[in-house]
Amino acid sequence: MTIGAEYTTVDQAREMGLSADEFDRICERLGRIPNLTELGIFSAMWSEHCSYKSSRRWLKTLPTSGEQVIHGPGENAGVVDIGDGMAAVFKIESHNHPSFIEPYQGAATGVGGILRDVFTMGARPVALLNALRFGAPDHALTRHLVSGVVSGIGGYGNCVGIPTIGGETHFDASYNQNILVNAMAVGLAKADRIFLSAASGVGNPVIYIGAKTGRDGIHGATMASAEFSEEDMSKRPTVQVGDPFAGKLLMEASLELMASDAVVSIQDMGAAGLTSSSVEMSSKGGLGMEINLDQVPVREKGMTPYEIMLSESQERMLVVLKPDATERAQAIFDKWDLDFAVIGKVTDTGYLVLTAQDVIVADLPLDPLVNDAPEYDRPHEATPTLSPIDNLSLVQDMPLSHALKAMLGSHFLASRRWVYEQYDRHVMADTVIESGGDAALVRVHGTNRGLAVTTDCTQRYVLADPYQGAMQAVAEAYRNITATGAKPLATTNNLNFGNPEKSAIMGQIVGSIKGMGAACSALNVPVVSGNVSLYNETDGQAIAPAPVIGMIGVIPNIKDAITIALKQAGETLYIIGQSQDAADGWLSNSVYAHVIAYNDTASAPPPVDLGSEQKHGEYIRHLITHHLVSAVHDIGDGGALSALVEMAMAGNIGVNLTLEADQMTHGWAFGEDQGRYLVASTDPTALEAAAARYDVNIQKIAMTSDDRQLKLGSNDIISIEELNSVYENWLPELMGSKDK
């Protein structure tokens, strides 16, 4: 029984994000009323952020296994075999609410947290990516939030010395009051040296390592599991404060500790801090844990047990050591000038017991906190099926070049160089392909093997059709990885949605997970890690759903890797996945529809054919491996002509279209039909022969030239320089730094 504790009330439970029914359930499981510290622990562990109580039922349906999978969901990060005895460790996670309240620290600590998830597994981080969603470009907060978030990502990643090499940045009015900041990290480890979090060994010491505990971030997990309102802008105390230099020291010290053979298990103190790390470690091991809170290093006086357990101060870890390893472990952390404290031990009780000043301040069975946490089958209604808008009502009477220029200068397609040039992309000296193309690529240090990485999601597709939209996100990521020459291996996801207690929102979640599962199964890219971020609403207005996909792939030799940039004049350009006589395309819900036709009517997105995606991907990888192409680019937002110009701008090469005039329709140029690639061929005969063997449709469309012009017809010619100026200037002008 807890000693010296005051009972809590249902009103206090509600303030912590628990329902009255959940409070009653806690009391029933304990056989008594919890005290404040205990209630705080339950509120954190039963939050959406930690328990996945609204999505867990559906997440179980995702494909999570395969011959390449070493560890799937359930650990700090997913682990896949990449050959030669090496493993890739990766995960994506959200820091949405904190980044809106305090953009710099919210984004920075998101990066720090995802890095800890990766090196906790024994992997050295080698790449960072991010997926960002901001409000409308003309919204009053957008510039402030973009500036703060980008600075925070760069500030942490650059200081800790991990290259930020990929990602995406979108603008949409649905994010005006609720931005999305998803951070992804990828690390490398020996496949037989992966460290897990399950505690073992009754009597083994429990060690606190890293920075001291303060009052920042208390109830951060709970805040991340609730809707926003105007008053939430004052919640800065719930936002953690990061220290990238301490993060760098902690990473190096932790990796050295794991190399010393002293570690039994290890866990990042992320969401819910010491609460989640102690509960998850002991629960996964089927054991218990005793912790003396007086031994926890703190940086503020008078911290209560409640504050110590719920703090989300950064750069901290919890470790179970082998019984004879304490002295040598402490020597490592003394060398790195980090806190090291024995704060408890592993027990066989199945309880988490906390003491302070020789008094038991919490005494909780672990099963109700984890295995018996609520799991809801919330009512859900499918998103209504939408019809496509006919091209005849969308196509505008203007030259292709005029439409192209307007689209390249829009927030949909304009260059994100202003963002990624603030990140160090080349630290560690293993970056092969950086931001600005399809996927990024890093060398597996000391080898010729490469790891391709990307993040993707088109939220307007998901809003219109969650099932097709989520399938498309997976397929887009698959194409981006393939376009480098790498074989896609596995997926992590970040499911960003509104309030799951609303049946329409829950329908978006269910539809997206089903679509994602279908695509990951068909393309053999199992989901090995991920994060769910719900209640992304402000004053009842939900975001456009964004089930972001992070994907990795492997290429045996980076010398075979390829980029989007056209290389030289005299090469033949083909669209892969399109027949020779195709003269129209899918304009419904396209960038063209929004920018040129000014049509924001909800309409069907382009359908995804997973069989074609797989077949086309295999064909593209064949072309790259056999050096039959010099440049490859996935066709996505903006259609074929937009992708073609991106290739031309990247290589500063001209292009002459060779199609007949009646084929060069606006639908052909800007349609967003899926499953397609653009390639520049060095050997058209061999390329066409391979297309026949793979049963793939192709369309010959253009020749490269050295005049640095895009020739769409005798009377429709525009310079690559003019297009590049429009493409590059939009975001610097938005941010008031055109010269940057």
XYZ file of C-alpha atoms in Angstrom:
740
model
C 0.000 0.000 0.000
C 1.196 3.481 -0.798
C 2.233 5.436 2.294
C 1.623 9.123 2.979
C -0.427 9.730 -0.159
C -3.521 11.787 -0.812
C -6.254 10.262 -2.899
C -6.992 11.664 -6.350
C -10.326 12.479 -7.971
C -11.995 11.931 -11.312
C -11.619 15.658 -12.026
C -7.850 15.339 -11.668
C -7.943 12.340 -13.982
C -9.816 14.362 -16.604
C -7.220 17.139 -16.334
C -4.596 14.524 -17.182
C -6.479 13.339 -20.262
C -8.168 10.300 -18.749
C -11.901 9.671 -18.972
C -14.134 8.952 -16.007
C -14.448 5.335 -17.168
C -10.673 5.033 -17.348
C -10.327 6.441 -13.830
C -12.822 3.867 -12.578
C -10.882 1.162 -14.415
C -7.648 2.242 -12.730
C -9.259 2.141 -9.307
C -10.671 -1.312 -10.065
C -7.297 -2.682 -11.208
C -5.525 -1.288 -8.151
C -8.282 -2.136 -5.692
C -7.926 1.411 -4.372
C -7.742 5.048 -5.462
C -4.344 6.036 -6.875
C -2.310 8.876 -5.459
C -1.163 11.783 -7.628
C 2.107 10.184 -8.750
C 0.380 6.929 -9.607
C -2.393 8.686 -11.504
C 0.202 10.662 -13.443
C 1.948 7.419 -14.407
C -1.323 5.893 -15.584
C -2.243 9.028 -17.536
C 1.056 8.896 -19.414
C 1.035 5.170 -20.104
C -2.626 5.190 -21.154
C -2.262 8.243 -23.392
C -2.695 7.804 -27.126
C 0.968 8.628 -27.555
C 2.135 5.693 -25.427
C -0.698 3.134 -25.568
C -2.081 3.531 -29.130
C -5.445 2.763 -27.572
C -7.480 3.983 -30.567
C -5.253 2.554 -33.313
C -3.715 -0.607 -31.816
C -6.495 -2.852 -33.061
C -5.826 -1.771 -36.641
C -2.043 -1.516 -36.416
C -1.977 -5.245 -35.676
C -3.204 -5.875 -39.226
C -0.117 -4.375 -40.868
C 2.506 -6.711 -42.381
C 5.517 -6.656 -40.050
C 7.611 -9.686 -40.984
C 9.835 -10.843 -43.817
C 13.166 -12.505 -44.355
C 14.841 -9.098 -44.163
C 13.265 -8.195 -40.793
C 15.382 -8.700 -37.666
C 13.152 -6.775 -35.244
C 9.728 -5.377 -36.070
C 7.428 -3.072 -34.083
C 7.703 -3.105 -30.306
C 11.279 -1.978 -29.852
C 12.678 1.546 -29.917
C 13.218 1.227 -33.676
C 12.869 -1.355 -36.438
C 15.829 -3.423 -37.607
C 16.378 -4.980 -41.054
C 19.204 -7.007 -42.557
C 21.066 -5.155 -45.314
C 23.678 -7.840 -46.025
C 27.354 -8.333 -45.163
C 26.468 -8.863 -41.509
C 25.060 -5.316 -41.210
C 21.652 -4.056 -40.155
C 19.777 -0.798 -40.701
C 17.930 0.557 -37.662
C 15.283 3.201 -38.340
C 12.114 4.903 -37.180
C 10.014 8.033 -37.703
C 8.216 9.862 -34.903
C 6.155 13.011 -34.447
C 6.717 16.146 -32.394
C 3.730 18.058 -33.687
C 2.130 19.833 -30.744
C 5.433 20.931 -29.127
C 6.641 22.327 -32.460
C 3.565 24.525 -32.818
C 3.913 25.904 -29.293
C 7.692 26.383 -29.411
C 8.914 25.647 -32.960
C 12.664 25.681 -32.375
C 12.739 23.471 -29.275
C 9.830 21.344 -30.441
C 11.610 20.432 -33.663
C 15.054 20.153 -32.068
C 13.895 17.753 -29.367
C 12.028 15.746 -31.988
C 15.370 15.176 -33.706
C 17.080 14.370 -30.415
C 14.389 11.881 -29.445
C 14.464 9.969 -32.706
C 18.263 9.778 -32.595
C 18.072 8.200 -29.130
C 15.552 5.659 -30.403
C 18.133 4.541 -32.945
C 21.359 4.520 -30.941
C 19.546 2.872 -28.031
C 19.473 -0.203 -30.270
C 23.266 -0.140 -30.585
C 23.272 1.553 -33.989
C 25.311 4.581 -34.969
C 22.957 7.111 -36.623
C 24.037 7.931 -40.180
C 21.113 9.930 -41.586
C 18.244 12.179 -40.561
C 15.112 13.003 -42.542
C 11.972 14.959 -41.787
C 8.408 15.323 -43.033
C 6.979 18.789 -42.392
C 3.483 20.216 -42.850
C 2.804 23.928 -42.429
C -0.271 26.088 -42.937
C -1.149 28.199 -45.959
C 1.796 30.301 -47.161
C -0.117 33.529 -46.475
C -1.190 32.556 -42.947
C 0.087 34.882 -40.225
C 2.018 32.150 -38.386
C 3.512 30.252 -41.310
C 6.768 32.148 -41.745
C 7.421 32.125 -37.989
C 6.776 28.394 -37.732
C 8.802 27.462 -40.829
C 11.733 29.523 -39.608
C 11.650 28.070 -36.092
C 11.184 24.464 -37.105
C 13.869 24.495 -39.787
C 16.276 26.218 -37.391
C 15.497 23.656 -34.686
C 16.075 20.686 -36.975
C 19.319 22.151 -38.253
C 20.411 23.333 -34.828
C 20.202 19.871 -33.310
C 21.223 17.711 -36.263
C 24.132 19.922 -37.303
C 25.512 20.131 -33.770
C 25.272 16.418 -33.072
C 27.004 15.681 -36.362
C 24.447 13.579 -38.240
C 23.636 14.571 -41.849
C 20.056 15.601 -42.626
C 19.752 14.347 -46.193
C 16.102 14.001 -47.086
C 12.505 14.844 -46.360
C 9.529 16.821 -47.580
C 7.832 20.128 -46.808
C 4.170 20.792 -47.629
C 1.856 23.766 -47.163
C -1.889 23.431 -46.632
C -4.449 25.576 -44.833
C -5.580 22.614 -42.719
C -2.276 22.923 -40.817
C -2.712 26.627 -39.999
C -3.194 25.900 -36.303
C -1.643 22.445 -36.058
C 1.605 21.859 -37.940
C 3.214 18.452 -38.355
C 6.877 17.825 -37.577
C 7.875 14.203 -38.155
C 11.534 13.267 -37.664
C 13.175 10.107 -39.010
C 16.571 8.659 -38.156
C 18.505 5.798 -39.728
C 21.445 4.021 -38.133
C 23.803 1.145 -38.847
C 24.786 -1.721 -36.561
C 26.182 -5.215 -36.744
C 23.248 -7.554 -37.252
C 24.304 -9.712 -34.295
C 24.849 -6.744 -31.930
C 21.363 -5.296 -31.515
C 20.398 -4.137 -28.024
C 16.845 -4.535 -26.750
C 14.847 -2.943 -23.960
C 13.443 -5.886 -21.988
C 14.872 -5.968 -18.454
C 16.281 -9.245 -17.174
C 18.282 -10.569 -14.259
C 16.608 -10.174 -10.866
C 18.829 -8.000 -8.704
C 20.623 -6.356 -11.631
C 21.242 -2.641 -11.080
C 19.082 -0.045 -12.831
C 21.159 2.921 -13.974
C 20.182 6.470 -14.924
C 22.558 8.029 -17.463
C 22.764 11.323 -19.331
C 21.570 14.777 -18.368
C 19.829 15.831 -15.173
C 16.036 15.851 -14.766
C 14.187 19.157 -14.724
C 10.604 20.319 -14.877
C 10.473 20.722 -18.670
C 8.199 18.493 -20.691
C 5.978 17.337 -17.827
C 2.911 15.690 -19.351
C 4.263 16.113 -22.872
C 2.868 12.714 -23.869
C -0.533 13.675 -22.521
C -0.490 17.008 -24.357
C 0.403 15.163 -27.570
C -2.742 13.069 -27.078
C -5.249 15.931 -26.890
C -6.795 18.508 -29.180
C -5.411 22.020 -29.330
C -7.186 25.214 -28.309
C -6.155 28.855 -28.153
C -5.082 28.511 -24.522
C -2.585 25.778 -25.441
C -0.212 28.424 -26.779
C 0.680 29.048 -23.129
C 1.800 25.449 -22.579
C 5.512 26.048 -23.073
C 6.377 24.183 -19.824
C 5.164 20.996 -21.560
C 7.762 21.474 -24.318
C 11.133 19.857 -23.698
C 14.400 21.763 -24.018
C 17.129 20.051 -26.001
C 20.910 20.229 -25.690
C 22.513 18.793 -28.845
C 25.995 18.846 -27.329
C 24.793 16.731 -24.408
C 23.002 14.568 -26.979
C 26.267 14.000 -28.840
C 28.060 13.058 -25.608
C 25.246 10.704 -24.616
C 25.319 8.996 -28.016
C 29.059 8.396 -27.893
C 29.018 7.285 -24.257
C 26.077 4.923 -24.845
C 27.682 3.326 -27.896
C 30.923 2.885 -25.937
C 28.980 1.379 -23.041
C 27.256 -1.113 -25.335
C 30.581 -2.057 -26.904
C 31.951 -2.829 -23.404
C 29.612 -5.822 -22.974
C 28.167 -4.327 -19.791
C 24.567 -3.791 -20.930
C 21.683 -6.174 -20.303
C 19.001 -3.826 -21.664
C 18.679 -0.156 -22.461
C 15.833 2.271 -23.111
C 15.547 5.912 -24.124
C 13.682 8.204 -21.734
C 11.415 9.648 -24.405
C 7.705 10.339 -24.097
C 6.710 10.126 -20.412
C 10.385 10.042 -19.421
C 11.332 7.836 -16.488
C 7.768 6.526 -16.351
C 7.692 4.923 -19.784
C 11.277 3.687 -19.702
C 10.952 1.941 -16.334
C 7.492 0.544 -17.046
C 8.306 -0.693 -20.555
C 11.645 -2.259 -19.623
C 10.289 -4.180 -16.647
C 7.028 -5.122 -18.391
C 8.743 -6.464 -21.520
C 10.964 -8.588 -19.301
C 8.011 -9.914 -17.311
C 9.666 -8.658 -14.141
C 9.424 -5.665 -11.813
C 11.536 -2.703 -10.773
C 12.301 -0.746 -7.632
C 13.484 2.849 -8.017
C 14.718 5.238 -5.340
C 13.787 8.689 -6.622
C 16.215 10.329 -4.202
C 19.025 8.967 -6.387
C 17.726 10.500 -9.628
C 19.983 13.403 -10.691
C 17.867 16.573 -10.749
C 18.696 20.129 -11.776
C 15.942 21.872 -9.812
C 15.271 21.953 -6.083
C 12.181 20.505 -4.485
C 11.118 18.271 -7.362
C 8.269 15.977 -6.352
C 8.011 12.278 -7.246
C 5.263 13.241 -9.687
C 7.527 15.740 -11.451
C 10.515 13.399 -11.546
C 8.511 10.539 -13.056
C 6.638 12.665 -15.627
C 9.442 14.990 -16.698
C 10.482 14.671 -20.327
C 13.838 16.359 -19.936
C 16.036 15.378 -22.843
C 19.255 13.402 -23.307
C 18.510 10.711 -20.695
C 18.555 6.899 -20.792
C 17.736 4.027 -18.462
C 20.010 0.981 -18.431
C 20.036 -2.413 -16.771
C 23.652 -3.470 -16.286
C 25.297 -6.789 -15.619
C 25.921 -7.116 -11.863
C 29.704 -6.784 -12.128
C 29.743 -3.950 -14.661
C 28.844 -0.879 -12.599
C 32.374 0.427 -12.010
C 33.559 0.160 -15.606
C 30.281 1.642 -16.842
C 30.614 4.599 -14.489
C 34.159 5.197 -15.707
C 32.815 5.608 -19.246
C 30.270 8.213 -18.211
C 32.718 10.036 -15.990
C 34.990 10.350 -19.018
C 32.143 11.855 -21.072
C 31.129 14.126 -18.166
C 27.586 12.765 -17.962
C 25.476 11.815 -14.965
C 25.586 8.168 -13.942
C 23.475 7.036 -11.004
C 22.382 3.681 -9.628
C 18.716 4.399 -8.929
C 17.244 0.947 -8.430
C 17.193 -2.745 -9.220
C 15.291 -5.353 -11.184
C 12.833 -7.432 -9.142
C 10.583 -10.437 -9.743
C 7.441 -8.838 -8.289
C 5.707 -7.606 -11.443
C 5.367 -4.216 -9.716
C 6.920 -0.804 -10.156
C 7.755 0.440 -6.668
C 8.984 3.995 -6.160
C 10.436 5.376 -2.958
C 11.435 8.867 -1.862
C 12.787 9.861 1.559
C 12.348 6.241 2.695
C 8.628 6.321 1.908
C 6.855 4.315 -0.799
C 5.329 6.938 -3.083
C 3.991 4.584 -5.769
C 3.305 0.866 -5.836
C 1.832 -0.210 -9.165
C 1.274 -3.556 -10.873
C 2.765 -3.439 -14.369
C 0.128 -5.415 -16.255
C -2.597 -2.748 -15.985
C -0.126 -0.111 -17.171
C 0.821 -1.947 -20.356
C -0.835 -5.249 -21.231
C -4.197 -4.235 -19.791
C -4.176 -0.688 -21.116
C -7.408 0.307 -22.870
C -7.851 -0.805 -26.456
C -10.819 0.779 -28.192
C -12.732 -0.347 -31.240
C -13.985 3.114 -31.999
C -16.920 3.600 -34.379
C -15.741 4.501 -37.859
C -17.419 5.538 -41.054
C -15.743 5.178 -44.400
C -14.826 8.329 -46.283
C -17.434 8.785 -49.046
C -16.260 7.674 -52.466
C -15.585 10.637 -54.730
C -15.770 10.778 -58.503
C -12.954 12.197 -60.607
C -13.393 15.568 -62.258
C -13.476 15.294 -66.032
C -10.452 16.775 -67.794
C -12.683 18.849 -70.063
C -13.778 20.952 -67.111
C -10.215 21.428 -65.871
C -8.073 22.069 -68.938
C -7.304 25.748 -69.537
C -6.558 27.411 -72.846
C -2.922 28.377 -72.449
C 0.470 27.203 -73.731
C 2.044 24.318 -71.850
C 4.993 26.499 -70.864
C 2.722 29.066 -69.185
C 0.996 26.407 -67.094
C 4.326 24.787 -66.286
C 5.859 28.026 -65.095
C 2.907 28.788 -62.830
C 3.024 25.322 -61.307
C 6.777 25.371 -60.679
C 6.334 28.680 -58.872
C 3.551 27.391 -56.641
C 3.823 26.094 -53.080
C 3.067 22.617 -54.388
C 6.159 22.208 -56.568
C 8.631 25.013 -55.826
C 12.133 24.084 -54.697
C 12.699 23.419 -50.994
C 16.388 24.339 -51.272
C 15.912 27.164 -48.728
C 15.012 24.457 -46.209
C 17.579 21.764 -46.844
C 20.551 24.047 -47.363
C 20.253 24.965 -43.678
C 21.040 21.368 -42.813
C 24.496 19.825 -42.855
C 24.107 17.161 -45.526
C 27.720 15.998 -45.788
C 29.010 15.596 -42.247
C 30.407 12.033 -41.765
C 31.473 12.178 -45.465
C 29.256 9.282 -46.557
C 26.431 11.175 -48.297
C 26.207 10.015 -51.915
C 22.880 11.587 -52.982
C 21.395 14.420 -50.910
C 18.096 16.297 -50.803
C 16.546 17.633 -53.989
C 15.945 14.431 -55.927
C 13.878 11.321 -55.321
C 15.545 9.437 -52.452
C 18.775 10.283 -50.630
C 21.628 7.800 -50.435
C 24.358 7.200 -47.845
C 27.329 4.878 -48.064
C 27.615 2.104 -45.493
C 30.874 3.376 -44.066
C 33.945 1.541 -45.242
C 32.064 -0.372 -47.959
C 30.578 0.214 -51.407
C 27.089 -0.681 -50.170
C 24.525 2.124 -50.061
C 21.370 2.839 -48.087
C 18.601 4.780 -49.848
C 16.100 6.681 -47.655
C 12.955 8.734 -48.259
C 9.763 10.089 -46.687
C 6.509 10.547 -48.614
C 2.818 11.368 -48.364
C 0.396 13.383 -50.517
C -2.168 14.522 -47.964
C -4.711 15.818 -50.489
C -4.969 12.288 -51.922
C -5.452 10.815 -48.430
C -8.122 13.383 -47.550
C -10.065 12.458 -50.680
C -9.574 8.670 -50.380
C -7.678 7.363 -47.326
C -7.267 3.866 -48.774
C -5.913 4.929 -52.174
C -4.010 7.846 -50.639
C -2.122 5.652 -48.184
C -1.396 3.102 -50.916
C -0.043 5.927 -53.039
C 2.240 7.111 -50.212
C 3.810 3.654 -50.002
C 4.037 3.372 -53.792
C 5.612 6.829 -54.086
C 8.247 5.943 -51.497
C 8.863 2.646 -53.310
C 9.389 4.523 -56.590
C 11.701 7.057 -54.995
C 13.923 4.339 -53.535
C 13.852 2.430 -56.832
C 14.800 5.530 -58.832
C 18.244 5.544 -57.187
C 18.848 1.905 -58.137
C 18.230 0.585 -54.623
C 15.891 -2.274 -53.733
C 13.181 -1.152 -51.266
C 13.416 -3.131 -48.026
C 11.093 -1.934 -45.281
C 8.869 0.839 -43.995
C 8.306 3.004 -40.951
C 5.211 5.175 -40.658
C 3.924 8.244 -38.862
C 0.130 8.325 -38.813
C -0.985 11.941 -38.305
C -4.752 12.316 -37.889
C -7.417 14.282 -36.051
C -9.660 13.189 -33.182
C -10.311 9.413 -33.344
C -13.440 9.817 -31.231
C -15.097 11.265 -34.337
C -16.273 8.436 -36.565
C -15.273 10.213 -39.787
C -11.702 10.693 -38.535
C -11.552 7.111 -37.296
C -12.706 6.097 -40.769
C -9.715 7.935 -42.242
C -7.409 6.054 -39.872
C -8.890 2.653 -40.679
C -8.917 3.287 -44.431
C -5.319 4.514 -44.415
C -4.018 1.570 -42.422
C -5.796 -0.847 -44.761
C -4.361 0.870 -47.831
C -0.911 0.995 -46.320
C -1.072 -2.662 -45.386
C -2.138 -3.702 -48.874
C 0.708 -1.756 -50.486
C 3.383 -2.884 -48.028
C 2.355 -6.519 -48.538
C 2.271 -6.315 -52.329
C 5.607 -4.487 -52.563
C 7.318 -6.541 -49.813
C 8.219 -3.546 -47.661
C 6.967 -4.591 -44.188
C 6.294 -2.033 -41.477
C 8.981 -2.442 -38.809
C 8.441 0.676 -36.686
C 6.323 3.776 -36.476
C 4.335 6.299 -34.511
C 0.716 7.402 -34.280
C -0.099 11.062 -33.676
C -3.810 11.670 -33.110
C -5.924 14.597 -31.919
C -4.245 16.900 -34.423
C -7.125 19.379 -34.233
C -7.518 22.942 -33.085
C -10.884 24.172 -31.873
C -12.497 21.159 -33.533
C -10.877 21.604 -36.963
C -8.890 18.535 -38.024
C -5.792 18.484 -40.180
C -5.734 16.864 -43.588
C -4.727 13.287 -42.684
C -1.069 12.510 -43.317
C 0.035 8.887 -42.945
C 3.685 9.649 -43.695
C 5.804 6.797 -45.032
C 9.506 6.479 -44.316
C 11.258 3.831 -46.380
C 14.749 2.450 -46.791
C 16.375 0.383 -49.514
C 19.788 -1.050 -50.252
C 22.047 -0.918 -53.301
C 25.008 -3.351 -53.370
C 27.360 -0.875 -55.044
C 26.964 2.883 -54.826
C 28.826 3.204 -58.131
C 25.619 1.947 -59.764
C 23.463 4.613 -58.081
C 21.767 7.198 -60.251
C 20.242 10.672 -59.832
C 17.501 12.701 -61.506
C 19.928 15.066 -63.308
C 20.169 14.817 -67.088
C 23.796 14.251 -68.029
C 24.423 15.126 -71.676
C 22.886 16.085 -74.997
C 21.761 13.480 -77.503
C 20.047 11.044 -75.123
C 16.531 9.679 -75.581
C 13.880 10.292 -72.932
C 11.129 7.763 -72.180
C 8.160 7.559 -69.863
C 8.124 4.132 -68.263
C 4.650 2.822 -67.502
C 2.868 4.698 -70.281
C 1.857 3.455 -73.717
C 2.988 5.153 -76.908
C -0.488 6.395 -77.781
C -1.362 7.820 -74.331
C -2.470 11.409 -74.925
C -4.377 12.182 -71.748
C -3.855 11.818 -68.019
C -5.415 12.048 -64.562
C -5.944 15.730 -63.736
C -8.527 15.252 -60.997
C -7.141 16.403 -57.608
C -3.832 17.263 -59.274
C -1.508 20.213 -58.825
C -2.729 21.415 -62.214
C -6.337 21.351 -61.009
C -5.484 23.440 -57.949
C -3.011 25.906 -59.466
C -4.140 26.334 -63.075
C -7.857 25.491 -62.991
C -8.357 26.986 -59.496
C -10.438 23.912 -58.730
C -10.270 22.843 -55.095
C -13.364 20.662 -55.344
C -12.946 17.403 -53.444
C -12.396 14.739 -56.082
C -10.901 11.295 -56.563
C -7.124 10.954 -56.574
C -5.361 8.797 -59.184
C -5.750 5.058 -58.535
C -2.778 2.851 -57.659
C -2.074 -0.455 -59.423
C 0.240 -2.350 -57.089
C 1.016 -5.054 -59.638
C 2.221 -2.430 -62.098
C 4.190 -0.660 -59.376
C 6.117 -3.837 -58.626
C 6.703 -4.724 -62.280
C 7.813 -1.225 -63.222
C 10.111 -1.080 -60.206
C 11.830 -4.311 -61.164
C 12.290 -3.032 -64.711
C 13.772 0.294 -63.560
C 16.226 -1.449 -61.243
C 17.241 -3.694 -64.164
C 17.908 -0.652 -66.351
C 20.027 1.001 -63.657
C 21.980 -2.128 -62.753
C 22.826 -2.758 -66.425
C 23.731 0.900 -67.035
C 21.064 1.404 -69.704
C 19.962 4.770 -68.313
C 21.866 7.865 -67.157
C 19.073 9.547 -65.182
C 15.805 8.401 -63.571
C 12.999 10.359 -61.935
C 9.710 9.238 -60.441
C 6.665 11.025 -61.896
C 4.580 12.401 -59.053
C 3.039 15.780 -58.225
C 2.758 17.934 -61.332
C 2.926 15.064 -63.807
C 5.405 14.157 -66.532
C 6.312 17.627 -67.774
C 7.064 18.918 -64.278
C 9.277 15.888 -63.602
C 11.023 16.356 -66.937
C 11.864 19.981 -66.141
C 13.184 19.009 -62.708
C 15.591 16.632 -64.471
C 16.602 19.356 -66.933
C 17.143 21.947 -64.195
C 19.180 19.495 -62.106
C 21.502 18.843 -65.048
C 21.217 22.254 -66.756
C 20.434 20.402 -69.985
C 17.908 21.313 -72.677
C 15.051 19.069 -73.849
C 13.220 18.890 -77.184
C 9.893 17.076 -77.063
C 9.394 14.810 -80.086
C 5.723 13.920 -79.639
C 3.083 14.892 -82.172
C 1.203 18.070 -81.281
C -2.079 16.232 -80.673
C -0.394 14.053 -78.051
C 0.958 16.943 -75.985
C -2.282 17.687 -74.182
C -2.454 19.297 -70.765
C -3.677 15.955 -69.445
C -0.599 14.189 -70.846
C 1.763 16.881 -69.556
C 0.386 17.355 -66.046
C -1.695 14.256 -65.282
C -0.662 12.495 -62.079
C -1.203 8.878 -63.151
C 0.729 6.577 -60.856
C 3.436 3.959 -61.360
C 5.489 5.938 -63.870
C 9.112 7.014 -64.256
C 11.099 9.224 -66.620
C 14.427 7.886 -67.849
C 17.229 9.192 -70.043
C 18.506 6.280 -72.093
C 22.078 5.661 -73.141
C 21.013 2.610 -75.156
C 17.457 2.921 -76.540
C 17.589 -0.416 -78.373
C 18.487 -2.360 -75.233
C 15.970 -0.376 -73.170
C 13.133 -1.186 -75.572
C 14.117 -4.846 -75.729
C 14.088 -5.072 -71.928
C 10.677 -3.385 -71.838
C 9.310 -6.158 -74.046
C 10.792 -8.841 -71.766
C 9.357 -7.198 -68.634
C 6.028 -6.512 -70.392
C 6.257 -2.816 -69.560
C 4.681 -0.011 -71.588
C 7.019 2.800 -72.578
C 6.631 6.060 -74.481
C 9.482 7.814 -76.275
C 8.939 11.532 -75.690
C 12.049 13.682 -76.167
C 15.746 14.159 -76.825
C 18.205 16.027 -74.646
C 20.002 19.027 -76.134
C 22.789 21.420 -75.263
C 20.840 24.631 -75.866
C 19.399 24.781 -72.331
C 15.870 25.301 -73.573
C 12.631 23.385 -73.180
C 11.071 23.097 -76.645
C 7.435 22.044 -76.441
C 6.669 22.980 -80.025
C 7.761 25.457 -82.639
C 5.919 28.291 -80.891
C 6.278 27.170 -77.280
C 9.887 27.484 -76.119
C 11.153 28.548 -72.698
C 14.658 28.612 -71.240
C 15.703 26.295 -68.439
C 17.162 29.349 -66.697
C 13.765 31.096 -66.623
C 12.040 28.008 -65.257
C 14.769 27.507 -62.671
C 14.420 31.096 -61.475
C 10.700 30.681 -60.846
C 11.277 27.287 -59.224
C 14.012 28.449 -56.849
C 12.669 31.869 -55.834
C 9.254 31.078 -54.382
C 10.303 29.854 -50.928
C 13.093 32.422 -50.305
C 10.616 35.158 -51.255
C 8.056 33.717 -48.831
C 10.656 33.708 -46.063
C 11.874 37.213 -46.911
C 15.359 36.034 -47.821
C 15.521 35.900 -51.598
C 19.277 36.347 -51.622
C 19.844 33.400 -49.300
